[in-house]
């Protein structure tokens, strides 16, 4: 629900040409402020911005500006951004195979996804790794520490690791 709320808000702001297609969360929050000038929400105490939002369940297009903006403005309290949430947790990279194989299918089913792509833990050999039968891809190749640039490419049902030196690696996946 958090990702859907962010995607819907970003689509709205992109349609107004207030953000780029590749902008970050800070750009999105600045654009909301620009789009929703005058809403008294922006005078709210800082602790309100860190409180997890009640994400709307109605059709996004039928919500007023405040109802659409509020969840995104409270993004600091979202589960996906907490230290144990899916964006910052190192559990995907550090879990033993048996635990990962037992827990990952439930997460994929609950989120309606086929695989997880994770970073933040550089691989020892500087390569993109596939785990859990191609349901998890670890893509941190250590670029910040001098490793080679890389990308994981999904195209026409194929998954391929591509590296800045021109090398490629076919990946197994779902």
PDB file of C-alpha atoms in Angstrom:
ATOM      1  CA  UNK A   1       0.000   0.000   0.000  1.00  0.00           C
ATOM      2  CA  UNK A   2       2.888   2.378   0.755  1.00  0.00           C
ATOM      3  CA  UNK A   3       4.530   1.805  -2.603  1.00  0.00           C
ATOM      4  CA  UNK A   4       1.170   2.121  -4.392  1.00  0.00           C
ATOM      5  CA  UNK A   5       0.503   5.445  -2.608  1.00  0.00           C
ATOM      6  CA  UNK A   6       3.938   6.770  -3.544  1.00  0.00           C
ATOM      7  CA  UNK A   7       3.582   5.588  -7.155  1.00  0.00           C
ATOM      8  CA  UNK A   8       0.151   7.190  -7.516  1.00  0.00           C
ATOM      9  CA  UNK A   9       1.321  10.483  -6.032  1.00  0.00           C
ATOM     10  CA  UNK A  10       4.418  10.485  -8.246  1.00  0.00           C
ATOM     11  CA  UNK A  11       2.289   9.784 -11.343  1.00  0.00           C
ATOM     12  CA  UNK A  12       0.049  12.746 -10.450  1.00  0.00           C
ATOM     13  CA  UNK A  13       3.036  15.065  -9.923  1.00  0.00           C
ATOM     14  CA  UNK A  14       4.776  13.813 -13.074  1.00  0.00           C
ATOM     15  CA  UNK A  15       1.600  14.522 -15.056  1.00  0.00           C
ATOM     16  CA  UNK A  16       1.758  18.116 -13.799  1.00  0.00           C
ATOM     17  CA  UNK A  17       5.464  18.215 -14.804  1.00  0.00           C
ATOM     18  CA  UNK A  18       6.408  18.993 -11.184  1.00  0.00           C
ATOM     19  CA  UNK A  19       8.871  16.075 -10.966  1.00  0.00           C
ATOM     20  CA  UNK A  20      11.060  14.038 -13.282  1.00  0.00           C
ATOM     21  CA  UNK A  21      10.469  10.349 -13.925  1.00  0.00           C
ATOM     22  CA  UNK A  22      13.696   9.488 -12.066  1.00  0.00           C
ATOM     23  CA  UNK A  23      13.506  11.850  -9.079  1.00  0.00           C
ATOM     24  CA  UNK A  24      13.903  10.847  -5.465  1.00  0.00           C
ATOM     25  CA  UNK A  25      11.599  11.067  -2.460  1.00  0.00           C
ATOM     26  CA  UNK A  26      12.892  14.529  -1.499  1.00  0.00           C
ATOM     27  CA  UNK A  27      11.928  15.837  -4.952  1.00  0.00           C
ATOM     28  CA  UNK A  28       8.469  14.307  -4.541  1.00  0.00           C
ATOM     29  CA  UNK A  29       7.921  15.960  -1.147  1.00  0.00           C
ATOM     30  CA  UNK A  30       9.064  19.344  -2.515  1.00  0.00           C
ATOM     31  CA  UNK A  31       6.637  18.972  -5.429  1.00  0.00           C
ATOM     32  CA  UNK A  32       3.768  18.135  -3.073  1.00  0.00           C
ATOM     33  CA  UNK A  33       4.520  21.333  -1.180  1.00  0.00           C
ATOM     34  CA  UNK A  34       4.412  23.256  -4.454  1.00  0.00           C
ATOM     35  CA  UNK A  35       1.241  21.511  -5.682  1.00  0.00           C
ATOM     36  CA  UNK A  36      -0.656  21.855  -2.399  1.00  0.00           C
ATOM     37  CA  UNK A  37       0.235  25.416  -1.386  1.00  0.00           C
ATOM     38  CA  UNK A  38      -1.922  26.720   1.392  1.00  0.00           C
ATOM     39  CA  UNK A  39      -2.915  23.407   2.960  1.00  0.00           C
ATOM     40  CA  UNK A  40      -2.578  23.827   6.698  1.00  0.00           C
ATOM     41  CA  UNK A  41      -1.020  20.334   6.831  1.00  0.00           C
ATOM     42  CA  UNK A  42       2.319  21.960   6.078  1.00  0.00           C
ATOM     43  CA  UNK A  43       2.190  23.748   9.425  1.00  0.00           C
ATOM     44  CA  UNK A  44       1.903  20.406  11.242  1.00  0.00           C
ATOM     45  CA  UNK A  45       4.418  19.618  14.009  1.00  0.00           C
ATOM     46  CA  UNK A  46       7.430  17.590  12.878  1.00  0.00           C
ATOM     47  CA  UNK A  47       6.364  14.551  14.943  1.00  0.00           C
ATOM     48  CA  UNK A  48       3.235  14.294  12.801  1.00  0.00           C
ATOM     49  CA  UNK A  49       5.416  13.859   9.708  1.00  0.00           C
ATOM     50  CA  UNK A  50       7.051  10.812  11.320  1.00  0.00           C
ATOM     51  CA  UNK A  51       3.762   9.149  12.297  1.00  0.00           C
ATOM     52  CA  UNK A  52       2.819   6.283   9.960  1.00  0.00           C
ATOM     53  CA  UNK A  53      -0.051   7.297   7.700  1.00  0.00           C
ATOM     54  CA  UNK A  54      -3.408   5.688   7.307  1.00  0.00           C
ATOM     55  CA  UNK A  55      -3.171   4.871   3.610  1.00  0.00           C
ATOM     56  CA  UNK A  56      -6.350   5.574   1.656  1.00  0.00           C
ATOM     57  CA  UNK A  57      -8.339   2.630   0.391  1.00  0.00           C
ATOM     58  CA  UNK A  58     -10.603   4.597  -1.951  1.00  0.00           C
ATOM     59  CA  UNK A  59      -9.856   5.230  -5.594  1.00  0.00           C
ATOM     60  CA  UNK A  60      -6.816   7.513  -5.638  1.00  0.00           C
ATOM     61  CA  UNK A  61      -8.213   9.852  -8.308  1.00  0.00           C
ATOM     62  CA  UNK A  62     -11.310  10.541  -6.194  1.00  0.00           C
ATOM     63  CA  UNK A  63      -9.336  11.786  -3.186  1.00  0.00           C
ATOM     64  CA  UNK A  64      -8.804  15.481  -2.604  1.00  0.00           C
ATOM     65  CA  UNK A  65      -5.315  16.974  -2.627  1.00  0.00           C
ATOM     66  CA  UNK A  66      -4.892  16.690   1.142  1.00  0.00           C
ATOM     67  CA  UNK A  67      -5.954  13.031   1.263  1.00  0.00           C
ATOM     68  CA  UNK A  68      -3.471  12.163  -1.500  1.00  0.00           C
ATOM     69  CA  UNK A  69      -0.596  14.186  -0.055  1.00  0.00           C
ATOM     70  CA  UNK A  70      -0.803  13.251   3.611  1.00  0.00           C
ATOM     71  CA  UNK A  71       0.443   9.642   3.333  1.00  0.00           C
ATOM     72  CA  UNK A  72       3.460  10.653   1.247  1.00  0.00           C
ATOM     73  CA  UNK A  73       4.327  13.525   3.574  1.00  0.00           C
ATOM     74  CA  UNK A  74       4.437  11.023   6.432  1.00  0.00           C
ATOM     75  CA  UNK A  75       6.885   8.832   4.516  1.00  0.00           C
ATOM     76  CA  UNK A  76       9.464   8.925   7.353  1.00  0.00           C
ATOM     77  CA  UNK A  77       7.123   6.679   9.357  1.00  0.00           C
ATOM     78  CA  UNK A  78       6.514   4.140   6.592  1.00  0.00           C
ATOM     79  CA  UNK A  79       7.402   0.523   7.279  1.00  0.00           C
ATOM     80  CA  UNK A  80       9.359   0.215   4.044  1.00  0.00           C
ATOM     81  CA  UNK A  81      11.857   2.843   5.272  1.00  0.00           C
ATOM     82  CA  UNK A  82      12.386   1.581   8.843  1.00  0.00           C
ATOM     83  CA  UNK A  83      15.716  -0.095   9.649  1.00  0.00           C
ATOM     84  CA  UNK A  84      13.996  -3.525   9.655  1.00  0.00           C
ATOM     85  CA  UNK A  85      11.851  -2.737   6.601  1.00  0.00           C
ATOM     86  CA  UNK A  86      12.494  -4.148   3.141  1.00  0.00           C
ATOM     87  CA  UNK A  87      14.541  -1.200   1.880  1.00  0.00           C
ATOM     88  CA  UNK A  88      17.179  -1.076   4.639  1.00  0.00           C
ATOM     89  CA  UNK A  89      17.206  -4.594   6.089  1.00  0.00           C
ATOM     90  CA  UNK A  90      20.335  -6.612   5.349  1.00  0.00           C
ATOM     91  CA  UNK A  91      18.466  -9.829   6.121  1.00  0.00           C
ATOM     92  CA  UNK A  92      18.078 -10.766   2.457  1.00  0.00           C
ATOM     93  CA  UNK A  93      21.837 -10.819   1.961  1.00  0.00           C
ATOM     94  CA  UNK A  94      22.781 -12.290   5.319  1.00  0.00           C
ATOM     95  CA  UNK A  95      20.092 -14.951   5.930  1.00  0.00           C
ATOM     96  CA  UNK A  96      21.113 -18.608   5.642  1.00  0.00           C
ATOM     97  CA  UNK A  97      19.679 -20.349   2.569  1.00  0.00           C
ATOM     98  CA  UNK A  98      17.227 -22.487   4.582  1.00  0.00           C
ATOM     99  CA  UNK A  99      15.710 -19.494   6.390  1.00  0.00           C
ATOM    100  CA  UNK A 100      15.533 -17.478   3.176  1.00  0.00           C
ATOM    101  CA  UNK A 101      13.896 -20.342   1.271  1.00  0.00           C
ATOM    102  CA  UNK A 102      11.314 -20.682   4.058  1.00  0.00           C
ATOM    103  CA  UNK A 103      10.462 -16.990   4.482  1.00  0.00           C
ATOM    104  CA  UNK A 104      10.819 -15.423   1.021  1.00  0.00           C
ATOM    105  CA  UNK A 105       7.818 -17.148  -0.657  1.00  0.00           C
ATOM    106  CA  UNK A 106       5.448 -15.702   1.969  1.00  0.00           C
ATOM    107  CA  UNK A 107       6.823 -12.199   1.455  1.00  0.00           C
ATOM    108  CA  UNK A 108       6.485 -12.481  -2.315  1.00  0.00           C
ATOM    109  CA  UNK A 109       2.914 -13.718  -2.005  1.00  0.00           C
ATOM    110  CA  UNK A 110       1.980 -10.977   0.490  1.00  0.00           C
ATOM    111  CA  UNK A 111       3.396  -8.253  -1.752  1.00  0.00           C
ATOM    112  CA  UNK A 112       2.176  -9.717  -5.041  1.00  0.00           C
ATOM    113  CA  UNK A 113       5.701  -9.819  -6.461  1.00  0.00           C
ATOM    114  CA  UNK A 114       7.792 -12.480  -8.177  1.00  0.00           C
ATOM    115  CA  UNK A 115      11.240 -11.473  -6.911  1.00  0.00           C
ATOM    116  CA  UNK A 116      13.131  -9.032  -4.710  1.00  0.00           C
ATOM    117  CA  UNK A 117      16.067  -6.895  -5.836  1.00  0.00           C
ATOM    118  CA  UNK A 118      18.214  -5.766  -2.896  1.00  0.00           C
ATOM    119  CA  UNK A 119      21.356  -3.710  -2.351  1.00  0.00           C
ATOM    120  CA  UNK A 120      23.298  -2.229   0.577  1.00  0.00           C
ATOM    121  CA  UNK A 121      25.521  -5.298   1.111  1.00  0.00           C
ATOM    122  CA  UNK A 122      28.408  -5.422  -1.403  1.00  0.00           C
ATOM    123  CA  UNK A 123      29.178  -8.865  -2.794  1.00  0.00           C
ATOM    124  CA  UNK A 124      32.621 -10.209  -2.011  1.00  0.00           C
ATOM    125  CA  UNK A 125      33.499 -10.794  -5.669  1.00  0.00           C
ATOM    126  CA  UNK A 126      31.860  -7.665  -7.129  1.00  0.00           C
ATOM    127  CA  UNK A 127      29.200  -9.627  -9.019  1.00  0.00           C
ATOM    128  CA  UNK A 128      25.413  -9.480  -8.950  1.00  0.00           C
ATOM    129  CA  UNK A 129      24.162 -12.561  -7.119  1.00  0.00           C
ATOM    130  CA  UNK A 130      20.987 -14.634  -7.430  1.00  0.00           C
ATOM    131  CA  UNK A 131      19.619 -16.530  -4.408  1.00  0.00           C
ATOM    132  CA  UNK A 132      16.528 -18.536  -3.505  1.00  0.00           C
ATOM    133  CA  UNK A 133      16.114 -20.024  -6.961  1.00  0.00           C
ATOM    134  CA  UNK A 134      16.146 -16.657  -8.724  1.00  0.00           C
ATOM    135  CA  UNK A 135      13.630 -15.052  -6.381  1.00  0.00           C
ATOM    136  CA  UNK A 136      16.237 -12.743  -4.825  1.00  0.00           C
ATOM    137  CA  UNK A 137      18.885 -10.665  -6.597  1.00  0.00           C
ATOM    138  CA  UNK A 138      21.659  -8.953  -4.630  1.00  0.00           C
ATOM    139  CA  UNK A 139      22.884  -6.117  -6.844  1.00  0.00           C
ATOM    140  CA  UNK A 140      25.442  -4.208  -4.741  1.00  0.00           C
ATOM    141  CA  UNK A 141      28.730  -4.740  -6.594  1.00  0.00           C
ATOM    142  CA  UNK A 142      30.711  -2.392  -4.370  1.00  0.00           C
ATOM    143  CA  UNK A 143      30.759   0.640  -6.679  1.00  0.00           C
ATOM    144  CA  UNK A 144      31.110   2.998  -3.683  1.00  0.00           C
ATOM    145  CA  UNK A 145      34.247   1.100  -2.655  1.00  0.00           C
ATOM    146  CA  UNK A 146      35.788   1.088  -6.148  1.00  0.00           C
ATOM    147  CA  UNK A 147      33.943  -1.931  -7.559  1.00  0.00           C
ATOM    148  CA  UNK A 148      32.691  -2.109 -11.111  1.00  0.00           C
ATOM    149  CA  UNK A 149      29.486  -0.465 -12.291  1.00  0.00           C
ATOM    150  CA  UNK A 150      26.635  -2.858 -12.925  1.00  0.00           C
ATOM    151  CA  UNK A 151      22.956  -3.178 -13.766  1.00  0.00           C
ATOM    152  CA  UNK A 152      20.372  -5.930 -13.535  1.00  0.00           C
ATOM    153  CA  UNK A 153      18.316  -5.936 -16.725  1.00  0.00           C
ATOM    154  CA  UNK A 154      14.880  -7.537 -17.095  1.00  0.00           C
ATOM    155  CA  UNK A 155      13.925  -7.791 -20.765  1.00  0.00           C
ATOM    156  CA  UNK A 156      11.458 -10.048 -22.579  1.00  0.00           C
ATOM    157  CA  UNK A 157      11.460 -12.644 -19.812  1.00  0.00           C
ATOM    158  CA  UNK A 158      15.252 -12.741 -19.608  1.00  0.00           C
ATOM    159  CA  UNK A 159      17.321 -11.518 -16.656  1.00  0.00           C
ATOM    160  CA  UNK A 160      20.895 -10.439 -17.253  1.00  0.00           C
ATOM    161  CA  UNK A 161      23.634  -8.824 -15.178  1.00  0.00           C
ATOM    162  CA  UNK A 162      25.555  -6.250 -17.197  1.00  0.00           C
ATOM    163  CA  UNK A 163      28.823  -4.665 -16.100  1.00  0.00           C
ATOM    164  CA  UNK A 164      30.618  -1.446 -17.024  1.00  0.00           C
ATOM    165  CA  UNK A 165      33.513  -3.427 -18.505  1.00  0.00           C
ATOM    166  CA  UNK A 166      31.099  -4.844 -21.116  1.00  0.00           C
ATOM    167  CA  UNK A 167      30.777  -8.292 -19.599  1.00  0.00           C
ATOM    168  CA  UNK A 168      27.364  -9.910 -19.152  1.00  0.00           C
ATOM    169  CA  UNK A 169      26.014 -12.752 -17.083  1.00  0.00           C
ATOM    170  CA  UNK A 170      22.710 -14.551 -17.650  1.00  0.00           C
ATOM    171  CA  UNK A 171      20.822 -14.834 -14.378  1.00  0.00           C
ATOM    172  CA  UNK A 172      18.257 -17.454 -13.417  1.00  0.00           C
ATOM    173  CA  UNK A 173      15.017 -16.014 -12.182  1.00  0.00           C
ATOM    174  CA  UNK A 174      11.308 -16.253 -11.824  1.00  0.00           C
TER     175      UNK A 174
END
